[in-house]
Amino acid sequence: MLPTPSTSHVCFDRVYEPAEDSYLLLDTISSTSEAAFLQNRFGHVSSTPPLILEVGVGSGVVLAFAAANARTIFGRNDVLTLGTDINSFACRAASQTVSTALREPTSSSSIFLDVANGDLAGSIRPHSVDVFIFNPPYVPAELPDFSRHENFNTLPAGQEKTTFDQDSYLLELSYAGGADGMVVTNRMLEQIPNLLDLKRGVAYVLLCAQNKPEEVKRHITGWGPGWGVETVGTSGRQAGWEKLQIVRIWKEGA
Amino acid sequence: MKLLTLNFLTCAIKTCKTQPASFPLHPRDAELEIVETDMNLPFLKNILPRLMWDELRTITSELGLPDLPPTPPTRSNLVEGGEKDAVAEEEEQEEVVEEPTQTAKDLHRILLETCIKEGKLVCGACGHEYKVMEGVANFLLPGHLV
């Protein structure tokens, strides 16, 4: 069992707290079968280091886990990790989570780049990502009112604390996914073919039962010849409304 | 924000993506800081083919840093006494301790230790400016540009 990175410094009033979905991602990418898949793709010692991008890092627990356990998961110590989040408080918290995890004595000495504040992967150079990870806001709930974003994304002028409304808004960003919980995920899925490395790119996206995962998978298969999609991790089998799964999306024959 | 990060970033405005001038983003009014971090020599050797060298040279020159050589170093340039061939490395089961050259140390300093603390990143195609505050770049766009 690989260690879970510490997030004790993170204020969960305004940054998503690691939960079942986060842990499912950790378990999935480090599972024997996925680690074998990833090592087969990226494990050759002197190939170029893969860039791992997580969008919506929140506390940073998933990115930190990938960075600190790079040797076990990817078969190499020199992977690059990069994150984005729409919430500037999450960006700072996640940076600290990854840096702290990498200082642990048992940690892989992989390379953490930065966490940028942005909308999805809008600022990432096309086809530069080898491993993409996304735990989206997947709950079917009304999207927050983005007109407040600029004000709510920083501390109120002259204040040292966020307001209650601000915290509620920032947390809504982390879970509310609009109709079917798929509005944000659909925008992200659209970017994936352009984002992934043409030869070896692979994406892990978390979906809940409400997202109609089978429809989502059919849609991805329709991207064209060569695109593969497969469920590689599941949890919440007790048929609760939040049954979760991780789908792996990749280009075949790479 | 590390200079190596700029190797993977571009303008966030959709219509800019197809414009070659949207990469790299150009630092302006940048306040730099050095954040020391452990050197990972295998990483430096392996990352060479991924570096957009000309663009990196543009960025360092715009930041007023010492000029990078016109062509990227080779793997051997980074290892004191040159890189051992793969067979020898395998025989010794990766136990070979390689010493980094000054070139490797300089590259490590530029890519991973030189950070933009405050300033702006400017798109060469549309001129849009992205702020960097406390080391975090902000790529959020005002509503009319999304």
mmCIF file of C-alpha atoms in Angstrom:
data_model
loop_
_atom_site.group_PDB
_atom_site.id
_atom_site.type_symbol
_atom_site.label_atom_id
_atom_site.label_comp_id
_atom_site.label_asym_id
_atom_site.label_seq_id
_atom_site.Cartn_x
_atom_site.Cartn_y
_atom_site.Cartn_z
ATOM 1 C CA MET A 1 0.000 0.000 0.000
ATOM 2 C CA LEU A 2 1.550 3.286 -1.101
ATOM 3 C CA PRO A 3 1.459 6.245 1.299
ATOM 4 C CA THR A 4 -1.311 8.856 0.873
ATOM 5 C CA PRO A 5 0.161 12.382 0.721
ATOM 6 C CA SER A 6 -0.524 14.637 3.678
ATOM 7 C CA THR A 7 -3.053 17.436 3.147
ATOM 8 C CA SER A 8 -3.137 18.589 6.774
ATOM 9 C CA HIS A 9 -2.132 22.151 5.774
ATOM 10 C CA VAL A 10 -5.132 22.578 3.428
ATOM 11 C CA CYS A 11 -8.180 24.610 4.481
ATOM 12 C CA PHE A 12 -11.153 22.490 3.429
ATOM 13 C CA ASP A 13 -13.591 25.390 3.818
ATOM 14 C CA ARG A 14 -12.658 26.500 0.306
ATOM 15 C CA VAL A 15 -10.661 23.618 -1.224
ATOM 16 C CA TYR A 16 -12.181 20.192 -1.974
ATOM 17 C CA GLU A 17 -11.271 17.674 0.703
ATOM 18 C CA PRO A 18 -9.939 14.316 -0.518
ATOM 19 C CA ALA A 19 -12.838 11.860 -0.546
ATOM 20 C CA GLU A 20 -13.849 8.509 -2.013
ATOM 21 C CA ASP A 21 -13.391 9.810 -5.569
ATOM 22 C CA SER A 22 -9.829 11.016 -4.891
ATOM 23 C CA TYR A 23 -8.917 7.697 -3.263
ATOM 24 C CA LEU A 24 -10.394 5.737 -6.162
ATOM 25 C CA LEU A 25 -8.035 7.625 -8.474
ATOM 26 C CA LEU A 26 -5.058 6.819 -6.243
ATOM 27 C CA ASP A 27 -6.005 3.143 -6.069
ATOM 28 C CA THR A 28 -6.640 2.925 -9.803
ATOM 29 C CA ILE A 29 -3.451 4.497 -11.126
ATOM 30 C CA SER A 30 -1.360 2.451 -8.697
ATOM 31 C CA SER A 31 -3.231 -0.836 -9.280
ATOM 32 C CA THR A 32 -1.141 -3.706 -10.621
ATOM 33 C CA SER A 33 -2.846 -3.625 -14.006
ATOM 34 C CA GLU A 34 -2.639 0.144 -14.528
ATOM 35 C CA ALA A 35 0.941 0.371 -13.282
ATOM 36 C CA ALA A 36 1.793 -2.392 -15.804
ATOM 37 C CA PHE A 37 0.014 -0.461 -18.572
ATOM 38 C CA LEU A 38 1.800 2.782 -17.666
ATOM 39 C CA GLN A 39 5.215 1.158 -17.281
ATOM 40 C CA ASN A 40 4.843 -0.509 -20.631
ATOM 41 C CA ARG A 41 4.139 2.891 -22.135
ATOM 42 C CA PHE A 42 6.566 5.083 -20.201
ATOM 43 C CA GLY A 43 8.940 2.828 -18.283
ATOM 44 C CA HIS A 44 11.813 2.715 -20.763
ATOM 45 C CA VAL A 45 14.600 4.305 -18.728
ATOM 46 C CA SER A 46 16.069 6.677 -21.272
ATOM 47 C CA SER A 47 12.884 7.674 -23.115
ATOM 48 C CA THR A 48 11.740 11.262 -22.626
ATOM 49 C CA PRO A 49 10.139 11.888 -19.231
ATOM 50 C CA PRO A 50 6.333 11.827 -19.409
ATOM 51 C CA LEU A 51 4.390 14.960 -18.463
ATOM 52 C CA ILE A 52 1.564 14.216 -16.056
ATOM 53 C CA LEU A 53 -1.138 16.865 -15.993
ATOM 54 C CA GLU A 54 -3.960 16.949 -13.499
ATOM 55 C CA VAL A 55 -6.781 19.413 -14.101
ATOM 56 C CA GLY A 56 -8.700 20.521 -11.013
ATOM 57 C CA VAL A 57 -6.066 19.431 -8.511
ATOM 58 C CA GLY A 58 -8.002 20.657 -5.441
ATOM 59 C CA SER A 59 -5.902 19.701 -2.411
ATOM 60 C CA GLY A 60 -3.291 18.182 -4.725
ATOM 61 C CA VAL A 61 -3.540 14.730 -3.174
ATOM 62 C CA VAL A 62 -3.722 12.861 -6.503
ATOM 63 C CA LEU A 63 -0.918 14.763 -8.241
ATOM 64 C CA ALA A 64 1.273 14.475 -5.138
ATOM 65 C CA PHE A 65 0.612 10.728 -5.032
ATOM 66 C CA ALA A 66 1.616 10.329 -8.686
ATOM 67 C CA ALA A 67 4.751 12.442 -8.142
ATOM 68 C CA ALA A 68 5.859 10.742 -4.922
ATOM 69 C CA ASN A 69 5.190 7.200 -6.195
ATOM 70 C CA ALA A 70 6.448 7.730 -9.737
ATOM 71 C CA ARG A 71 8.876 4.821 -9.508
ATOM 72 C CA THR A 72 6.141 2.329 -8.571
ATOM 73 C CA ILE A 73 3.486 3.674 -10.948
ATOM 74 C CA PHE A 74 5.463 4.723 -14.030
ATOM 75 C CA GLY A 75 8.630 2.714 -13.500
ATOM 76 C CA ARG A 76 10.829 5.808 -13.400
ATOM 77 C CA ASN A 77 11.907 8.645 -11.108
ATOM 78 C CA ASP A 78 12.000 11.446 -13.642
ATOM 79 C CA VAL A 79 8.339 12.122 -14.493
ATOM 80 C CA LEU A 80 7.118 15.722 -14.658
ATOM 81 C CA THR A 81 3.988 16.795 -12.817
ATOM 82 C CA LEU A 82 1.893 19.861 -13.608
ATOM 83 C CA GLY A 83 -1.509 20.920 -12.298
ATOM 84 C CA THR A 84 -4.247 23.459 -12.910
ATOM 85 C CA ASP A 85 -7.195 24.600 -10.850
ATOM 86 C CA ILE A 86 -9.790 27.322 -11.326
ATOM 87 C CA ASN A 87 -9.561 28.108 -7.587
ATOM 88 C CA SER A 88 -6.413 30.080 -6.754
ATOM 89 C CA PHE A 89 -6.523 28.901 -3.127
ATOM 90 C CA ALA A 90 -6.425 25.307 -4.373
ATOM 91 C CA CYS A 91 -3.422 26.113 -6.599
ATOM 92 C CA ARG A 92 -1.363 27.251 -3.615
ATOM 93 C CA ALA A 93 -2.525 24.441 -1.358
ATOM 94 C CA ALA A 94 -1.815 21.786 -3.998
ATOM 95 C CA SER A 95 1.672 23.117 -4.699
ATOM 96 C CA GLN A 96 2.464 22.692 -1.055
ATOM 97 C CA THR A 97 0.966 19.180 -0.987
ATOM 98 C CA VAL A 98 3.133 18.022 -3.902
ATOM 99 C CA SER A 99 6.305 19.683 -2.596
ATOM 100 C CA THR A 100 5.780 18.199 0.849
ATOM 101 C CA ALA A 101 5.131 14.715 -0.525
ATOM 102 C CA LEU A 102 8.315 14.883 -2.603
ATOM 103 C CA ARG A 103 10.371 15.688 0.500
ATOM 104 C CA GLU A 104 9.312 12.425 2.192
ATOM 105 C CA PRO A 105 12.328 10.105 2.459
ATOM 106 C CA THR A 106 10.532 7.234 0.679
ATOM 107 C CA SER A 107 9.406 9.468 -2.175
ATOM 108 C CA SER A 108 10.522 9.221 -5.818
ATOM 109 C CA SER A 109 12.690 12.161 -6.812
ATOM 110 C CA SER A 110 10.381 13.226 -9.641
ATOM 111 C CA ILE A 111 10.052 16.759 -11.002
ATOM 112 C CA PHE A 112 7.147 18.934 -9.882
ATOM 113 C CA LEU A 113 6.579 21.926 -12.152
ATOM 114 C CA ASP A 114 3.734 24.161 -10.949
ATOM 115 C CA VAL A 115 0.020 24.495 -10.442
ATOM 116 C CA ALA A 116 -1.426 27.189 -12.713
ATOM 117 C CA ASN A 117 -4.689 28.998 -12.036
ATOM 118 C CA GLY A 118 -6.887 28.476 -15.067
ATOM 119 C CA ASP A 119 -9.958 27.015 -16.695
ATOM 120 C CA LEU A 120 -9.400 23.299 -17.453
ATOM 121 C CA ALA A 121 -6.350 22.792 -19.696
ATOM 122 C CA GLY A 122 -6.849 25.992 -21.707
ATOM 123 C CA SER A 123 -3.282 27.189 -21.186
ATOM 124 C CA ILE A 124 -1.492 23.892 -21.892
ATOM 125 C CA ARG A 125 0.472 23.525 -25.121
ATOM 126 C CA PRO A 126 -1.343 21.169 -27.539
ATOM 127 C CA HIS A 127 -0.203 17.516 -27.624
ATOM 128 C CA SER A 128 2.245 17.980 -24.763
ATOM 129 C CA VAL A 129 0.522 15.803 -22.146
ATOM 130 C CA ASP A 130 1.390 12.118 -21.710
ATOM 131 C CA VAL A 131 -0.793 11.259 -18.730
ATOM 132 C CA PHE A 132 -3.897 13.316 -18.065
ATOM 133 C CA ILE A 133 -5.883 12.989 -14.830
ATOM 134 C CA PHE A 134 -9.288 14.566 -14.155
ATOM 135 C CA ASN A 135 -11.586 14.248 -11.164
ATOM 136 C CA PRO A 136 -14.321 16.555 -12.445
ATOM 137 C CA PRO A 137 -17.149 18.379 -10.717
ATOM 138 C CA TYR A 138 -19.494 15.483 -11.534
ATOM 139 C CA VAL A 139 -22.521 16.060 -9.286
ATOM 140 C CA PRO A 140 -25.728 16.887 -11.182
ATOM 141 C CA ALA A 141 -26.275 20.315 -9.610
ATOM 142 C CA GLU A 142 -26.654 23.812 -10.989
ATOM 143 C CA LEU A 143 -23.347 25.391 -12.017
ATOM 144 C CA PRO A 144 -22.205 28.288 -9.852
ATOM 145 C CA ASP A 145 -22.518 31.850 -11.150
ATOM 146 C CA PHE A 146 -19.123 32.500 -12.756
ATOM 147 C CA SER A 147 -19.656 36.257 -12.870
ATOM 148 C CA ARG A 148 -18.506 36.242 -9.247
ATOM 149 C CA HIS A 149 -15.305 34.363 -9.984
ATOM 150 C CA GLU A 150 -12.857 37.233 -10.227
ATOM 151 C CA ASN A 151 -13.978 38.648 -6.877
ATOM 152 C CA PHE A 152 -14.152 35.300 -5.136
ATOM 153 C CA ASN A 153 -10.853 33.936 -6.454
ATOM 154 C CA THR A 154 -8.724 36.180 -4.181
ATOM 155 C CA LEU A 155 -8.947 37.427 -0.616
ATOM 156 C CA PRO A 156 -11.368 40.341 -0.273
ATOM 157 C CA ALA A 157 -9.463 43.675 -0.483
ATOM 158 C CA GLY A 158 -7.744 44.456 2.786
ATOM 159 C CA GLN A 159 -8.967 41.241 4.431
ATOM 160 C CA GLU A 160 -7.081 38.202 5.614
ATOM 161 C CA LYS A 161 -10.025 35.826 5.490
ATOM 162 C CA THR A 162 -12.445 34.688 2.842
ATOM 163 C CA THR A 163 -16.179 35.223 3.324
ATOM 164 C CA PHE A 164 -18.713 32.435 3.845
ATOM 165 C CA ASP A 165 -20.301 33.154 0.423
ATOM 166 C CA GLN A 166 -16.898 33.003 -1.168
ATOM 167 C CA ASP A 167 -16.068 29.649 0.402
ATOM 168 C CA SER A 168 -19.447 28.206 -0.671
ATOM 169 C CA TYR A 169 -18.839 29.388 -4.219
ATOM 170 C CA LEU A 170 -15.327 27.926 -4.341
ATOM 171 C CA LEU A 171 -16.529 24.556 -3.065
ATOM 172 C CA GLU A 172 -19.430 24.541 -5.563
ATOM 173 C CA LEU A 173 -16.833 24.841 -8.340
ATOM 174 C CA SER A 174 -15.295 21.605 -7.129
ATOM 175 C CA TYR A 175 -18.442 19.476 -7.308
ATOM 176 C CA ALA A 176 -21.317 21.080 -9.273
ATOM 177 C CA GLY A 177 -21.409 19.685 -12.797
ATOM 178 C CA GLY A 178 -24.664 21.045 -14.294
ATOM 179 C CA ALA A 179 -27.046 18.796 -16.261
ATOM 180 C CA ASP A 180 -26.194 15.082 -15.708
ATOM 181 C CA GLY A 181 -23.116 16.392 -13.888
ATOM 182 C CA MET A 182 -21.491 16.430 -17.323
ATOM 183 C CA VAL A 183 -21.290 20.080 -18.384
ATOM 184 C CA VAL A 184 -17.714 20.633 -17.221
ATOM 185 C CA THR A 185 -16.593 17.074 -18.088
ATOM 186 C CA ASN A 186 -17.914 17.450 -21.642
ATOM 187 C CA ARG A 187 -15.953 20.657 -22.107
ATOM 188 C CA MET A 188 -12.862 18.848 -20.847
ATOM 189 C CA LEU A 189 -13.392 15.726 -22.976
ATOM 190 C CA GLU A 190 -13.547 17.952 -26.047
ATOM 191 C CA GLN A 191 -10.025 19.222 -25.301
ATOM 192 C CA ILE A 192 -8.486 15.785 -24.725
ATOM 193 C CA PRO A 193 -7.627 14.743 -28.323
ATOM 194 C CA ASN A 194 -5.793 18.028 -28.771
ATOM 195 C CA LEU A 195 -4.082 17.865 -25.427
ATOM 196 C CA LEU A 196 -2.634 14.347 -25.425
ATOM 197 C CA ASP A 197 0.674 13.376 -26.954
ATOM 198 C CA LEU A 198 -0.122 11.882 -30.360
ATOM 199 C CA LYS A 199 1.856 8.711 -29.757
ATOM 200 C CA ARG A 200 1.672 7.815 -26.100
ATOM 201 C CA GLY A 201 -0.979 10.050 -24.486
ATOM 202 C CA VAL A 202 -3.419 8.500 -22.008
ATOM 203 C CA ALA A 203 -6.191 10.046 -19.901
ATOM 204 C CA TYR A 204 -7.891 8.981 -16.670
ATOM 205 C CA VAL A 205 -11.293 10.561 -16.083
ATOM 206 C CA LEU A 206 -13.601 9.882 -13.146
ATOM 207 C CA LEU A 207 -17.331 9.488 -13.769
ATOM 208 C CA CYS A 208 -20.295 8.802 -11.492
ATOM 209 C CA ALA A 209 -23.359 6.719 -12.359
ATOM 210 C CA GLN A 210 -25.413 9.889 -12.931
ATOM 211 C CA ASN A 211 -23.022 10.906 -15.698
ATOM 212 C CA LYS A 212 -24.315 7.972 -17.831
ATOM 213 C CA PRO A 213 -20.830 6.501 -18.233
ATOM 214 C CA GLU A 214 -21.795 4.040 -20.974
ATOM 215 C CA GLU A 215 -23.002 6.946 -23.134
ATOM 216 C CA VAL A 216 -19.823 8.853 -22.393
ATOM 217 C CA LYS A 217 -17.716 5.866 -23.436
ATOM 218 C CA ARG A 218 -19.682 5.407 -26.673
ATOM 219 C CA HIS A 219 -19.139 9.082 -27.419
ATOM 220 C CA ILE A 220 -15.365 8.728 -26.954
ATOM 221 C CA THR A 221 -15.206 5.643 -29.200
ATOM 222 C CA GLY A 222 -16.802 7.885 -31.833
ATOM 223 C CA TRP A 223 -13.787 10.223 -31.821
ATOM 224 C CA GLY A 224 -12.380 8.119 -34.613
ATOM 225 C CA PRO A 225 -10.321 5.034 -35.351
ATOM 226 C CA GLY A 226 -7.763 4.081 -32.728
ATOM 227 C CA TRP A 227 -9.363 5.664 -29.690
ATOM 228 C CA GLY A 228 -9.748 3.217 -26.834
ATOM 229 C CA VAL A 229 -11.834 3.679 -23.705
ATOM 230 C CA GLU A 230 -12.171 1.253 -20.840
ATOM 231 C CA THR A 231 -13.348 1.278 -17.243
ATOM 232 C CA VAL A 232 -10.267 0.525 -15.152
ATOM 233 C CA GLY A 233 -11.468 1.250 -11.612
ATOM 234 C CA THR A 234 -14.808 1.244 -9.762
ATOM 235 C CA SER A 235 -16.130 1.894 -6.278
ATOM 236 C CA GLY A 236 -19.397 2.310 -4.418
ATOM 237 C CA ARG A 237 -20.817 -1.004 -5.614
ATOM 238 C CA GLN A 238 -23.640 -0.808 -3.045
ATOM 239 C CA ALA A 239 -25.693 0.968 -5.749
ATOM 240 C CA GLY A 240 -25.677 4.294 -3.959
ATOM 241 C CA TRP A 241 -26.299 7.220 -6.289
ATOM 242 C CA GLU A 242 -22.630 8.076 -6.324
ATOM 243 C CA LYS A 243 -21.242 4.904 -7.799
ATOM 244 C CA LEU A 244 -17.911 5.928 -9.250
ATOM 245 C CA GLN A 245 -15.696 4.678 -12.009
ATOM 246 C CA ILE A 246 -12.450 5.678 -13.666
ATOM 247 C CA VAL A 247 -12.238 5.426 -17.429
ATOM 248 C CA ARG A 248 -8.953 5.229 -19.241
ATOM 249 C CA ILE A 249 -8.901 6.924 -22.641
ATOM 250 C CA TRP A 250 -6.001 6.266 -24.985
ATOM 251 C CA LYS A 251 -4.915 5.995 -28.573
ATOM 252 C CA GLU A 252 -4.470 2.355 -29.605
ATOM 253 C CA GLY A 253 -1.337 1.102 -31.307
ATOM 254 C CA ALA A 254 0.833 3.767 -29.731
ATOM 255 C CA MET B 1 6.770 29.454 -11.401
ATOM 256 C CA LYS B 2 9.621 27.509 -12.968
ATOM 257 C CA LEU B 3 10.995 28.405 -16.380
ATOM 258 C CA LEU B 4 10.608 24.767 -17.499
ATOM 259 C CA THR B 5 6.838 25.151 -16.987
ATOM 260 C CA LEU B 6 6.839 27.702 -19.843
ATOM 261 C CA ASN B 7 7.911 24.835 -22.130
ATOM 262 C CA PHE B 8 4.377 23.433 -21.742
ATOM 263 C CA LEU B 9 2.219 26.565 -21.687
ATOM 264 C CA THR B 10 0.527 28.613 -24.356
ATOM 265 C CA CYS B 11 -2.035 31.402 -24.660
ATOM 266 C CA ALA B 12 -5.407 30.331 -23.246
ATOM 267 C CA ILE B 13 -7.413 32.102 -25.945
ATOM 268 C CA LYS B 14 -8.811 29.480 -28.315
ATOM 269 C CA THR B 15 -8.155 31.332 -31.564
ATOM 270 C CA CYS B 16 -4.495 31.772 -30.570
ATOM 271 C CA LYS B 17 -3.761 28.036 -30.348
ATOM 272 C CA THR B 18 -3.182 27.699 -34.081
ATOM 273 C CA GLN B 19 -0.895 30.775 -34.171
ATOM 274 C CA PRO B 20 2.761 29.790 -33.815
ATOM 275 C CA ALA B 21 3.433 33.114 -32.039
ATOM 276 C CA SER B 22 1.272 32.027 -29.077
ATOM 277 C CA PHE B 23 4.231 29.903 -27.904
ATOM 278 C CA PRO B 24 6.257 30.612 -25.915
ATOM 279 C CA LEU B 25 4.614 33.124 -23.615
ATOM 280 C CA HIS B 26 6.961 36.051 -23.021
ATOM 281 C CA PRO B 27 7.792 37.092 -19.458
ATOM 282 C CA ARG B 28 7.483 40.865 -18.786
ATOM 283 C CA ASP B 29 8.357 42.893 -15.700
ATOM 284 C CA ALA B 30 9.368 39.659 -14.061
ATOM 285 C CA GLU B 31 10.730 39.465 -10.548
ATOM 286 C CA LEU B 32 12.779 36.283 -10.352
ATOM 287 C CA GLU B 33 13.742 34.177 -7.386
ATOM 288 C CA ILE B 34 15.978 31.160 -7.010
ATOM 289 C CA VAL B 35 14.345 28.200 -5.279
ATOM 290 C CA GLU B 36 16.944 25.502 -4.775
ATOM 291 C CA THR B 37 15.976 21.927 -5.504
ATOM 292 C CA ASP B 38 17.823 18.627 -5.783
ATOM 293 C CA MET B 39 19.432 17.866 -9.091
ATOM 294 C CA ASN B 40 18.086 14.846 -11.000
ATOM 295 C CA LEU B 41 20.723 14.062 -13.625
ATOM 296 C CA PRO B 42 18.821 11.259 -15.408
ATOM 297 C CA PHE B 43 15.920 13.685 -15.763
ATOM 298 C CA LEU B 44 18.122 16.375 -17.313
ATOM 299 C CA LYS B 45 19.540 13.883 -19.807
ATOM 300 C CA ASN B 46 16.130 12.538 -20.740
ATOM 301 C CA ILE B 47 14.315 15.880 -20.990
ATOM 302 C CA LEU B 48 16.671 17.279 -23.654
ATOM 303 C CA PRO B 49 14.583 16.129 -26.648
ATOM 304 C CA ARG B 50 11.467 17.708 -25.106
ATOM 305 C CA LEU B 51 13.001 21.147 -24.635
ATOM 306 C CA MET B 52 11.965 23.771 -27.151
ATOM 307 C CA TRP B 53 15.497 25.134 -27.147
ATOM 308 C CA ASP B 54 15.099 28.213 -29.342
ATOM 309 C CA GLU B 55 12.048 29.320 -27.371
ATOM 310 C CA LEU B 56 13.864 28.699 -24.106
ATOM 311 C CA ARG B 57 16.744 30.853 -25.343
ATOM 312 C CA THR B 58 14.284 33.625 -26.191
ATOM 313 C CA ILE B 59 12.827 33.479 -22.693
ATOM 314 C CA THR B 60 16.186 33.552 -20.896
ATOM 315 C CA SER B 61 17.377 36.433 -23.046
ATOM 316 C CA GLU B 62 14.142 38.358 -22.380
ATOM 317 C CA LEU B 63 14.711 37.815 -18.676
ATOM 318 C CA GLY B 64 18.257 39.178 -18.949
ATOM 319 C CA LEU B 65 19.775 35.841 -17.928
ATOM 320 C CA PRO B 66 23.126 34.660 -19.351
ATOM 321 C CA ASP B 67 22.807 33.484 -22.968
ATOM 322 C CA LEU B 68 22.186 29.797 -23.526
ATOM 323 C CA PRO B 69 24.315 28.160 -26.220
ATOM 324 C CA PRO B 70 22.743 28.209 -29.708
ATOM 325 C CA THR B 71 22.286 24.443 -29.733
ATOM 326 C CA PRO B 72 21.081 22.256 -26.863
ATOM 327 C CA PRO B 73 23.675 20.214 -24.958
ATOM 328 C CA THR B 74 23.906 16.469 -25.616
ATOM 329 C CA ARG B 75 23.447 13.798 -22.962
ATOM 330 C CA SER B 76 27.193 13.367 -22.783
ATOM 331 C CA ASN B 77 27.706 17.117 -22.229
ATOM 332 C CA LEU B 78 25.842 16.737 -18.949
ATOM 333 C CA VAL B 79 27.952 13.961 -17.444
ATOM 334 C CA GLU B 80 31.500 14.442 -16.162
ATOM 335 C CA GLY B 81 33.732 12.311 -18.360
ATOM 336 C CA GLY B 82 30.893 11.764 -20.849
ATOM 337 C CA GLU B 83 28.010 9.331 -20.676
ATOM 338 C CA LYS B 84 28.815 5.640 -20.361
ATOM 339 C CA ASP B 85 27.243 3.529 -23.050
ATOM 340 C CA ALA B 86 24.032 1.712 -22.271
ATOM 341 C CA VAL B 87 25.679 -1.728 -22.108
ATOM 342 C CA ALA B 88 28.197 -0.670 -19.479
ATOM 343 C CA GLU B 89 25.380 0.920 -17.503
ATOM 344 C CA GLU B 90 23.360 -2.253 -17.569
ATOM 345 C CA GLU B 91 26.301 -4.395 -16.499
ATOM 346 C CA GLU B 92 26.788 -2.245 -13.482
ATOM 347 C CA GLN B 93 23.052 -2.376 -12.809
ATOM 348 C CA GLU B 94 22.511 1.374 -12.692
ATOM 349 C CA GLU B 95 24.894 1.604 -9.772
ATOM 350 C CA VAL B 96 27.130 3.947 -11.754
ATOM 351 C CA VAL B 97 27.376 7.256 -9.965
ATOM 352 C CA GLU B 98 27.499 9.970 -12.581
ATOM 353 C CA GLU B 99 28.762 13.439 -11.756
ATOM 354 C CA PRO B 100 27.016 16.401 -13.366
ATOM 355 C CA THR B 101 29.078 18.822 -15.431
ATOM 356 C CA GLN B 102 28.863 22.596 -15.045
ATOM 357 C CA THR B 103 26.598 22.533 -18.120
ATOM 358 C CA ALA B 104 24.213 20.225 -16.271
ATOM 359 C CA LYS B 105 24.290 22.429 -13.174
ATOM 360 C CA ASP B 106 23.576 25.516 -15.255
ATOM 361 C CA LEU B 107 20.712 23.803 -17.034
ATOM 362 C CA HIS B 108 19.253 22.633 -13.737
ATOM 363 C CA ARG B 109 19.493 26.185 -12.395
ATOM 364 C CA ILE B 110 17.711 27.653 -15.457
ATOM 365 C CA LEU B 111 14.977 25.049 -15.872
ATOM 366 C CA LEU B 112 14.073 24.148 -12.307
ATOM 367 C CA GLU B 113 15.496 26.684 -9.863
ATOM 368 C CA THR B 114 14.883 30.001 -11.610
ATOM 369 C CA CYS B 115 11.304 30.978 -10.838
ATOM 370 C CA ILE B 116 9.081 33.881 -11.831
ATOM 371 C CA LYS B 117 7.685 35.198 -8.568
ATOM 372 C CA GLU B 118 5.770 38.211 -9.835
ATOM 373 C CA GLY B 119 5.191 39.643 -13.294
ATOM 374 C CA LYS B 120 3.335 38.949 -16.491
ATOM 375 C CA LEU B 121 3.346 36.421 -19.304
ATOM 376 C CA VAL B 122 2.468 37.937 -22.663
ATOM 377 C CA CYS B 123 1.113 36.139 -25.735
ATOM 378 C CA GLY B 124 3.184 36.900 -28.824
ATOM 379 C CA ALA B 125 0.132 36.526 -31.071
ATOM 380 C CA CYS B 126 -2.659 38.499 -29.393
ATOM 381 C CA GLY B 127 -0.726 40.456 -26.763
ATOM 382 C CA HIS B 128 -2.917 39.254 -23.903
ATOM 383 C CA GLU B 129 -1.142 39.553 -20.542
ATOM 384 C CA TYR B 130 -1.420 36.865 -17.856
ATOM 385 C CA LYS B 131 -0.413 37.863 -14.349
ATOM 386 C CA VAL B 132 1.923 35.865 -12.165
ATOM 387 C CA MET B 133 1.356 36.495 -8.466
ATOM 388 C CA GLU B 134 3.276 34.801 -5.662
ATOM 389 C CA GLY B 135 4.576 32.355 -8.234
ATOM 390 C CA VAL B 136 1.134 31.327 -9.526
ATOM 391 C CA ALA B 137 0.238 32.212 -13.126
ATOM 392 C CA ASN B 138 -3.375 33.208 -13.710
ATOM 393 C CA PHE B 139 -4.776 32.061 -17.063
ATOM 394 C CA LEU B 140 -8.412 32.852 -16.337
ATOM 395 C CA LEU B 141 -9.912 34.936 -19.100
ATOM 396 C CA PRO B 142 -12.473 37.710 -18.799
ATOM 397 C CA GLY B 143 -15.913 36.547 -19.983
ATOM 398 C CA HIS B 144 -15.733 38.168 -23.433
ATOM 399 C CA LEU B 145 -12.546 36.294 -24.377
ATOM 400 C CA VAL B 146 -13.613 32.769 -23.398
#
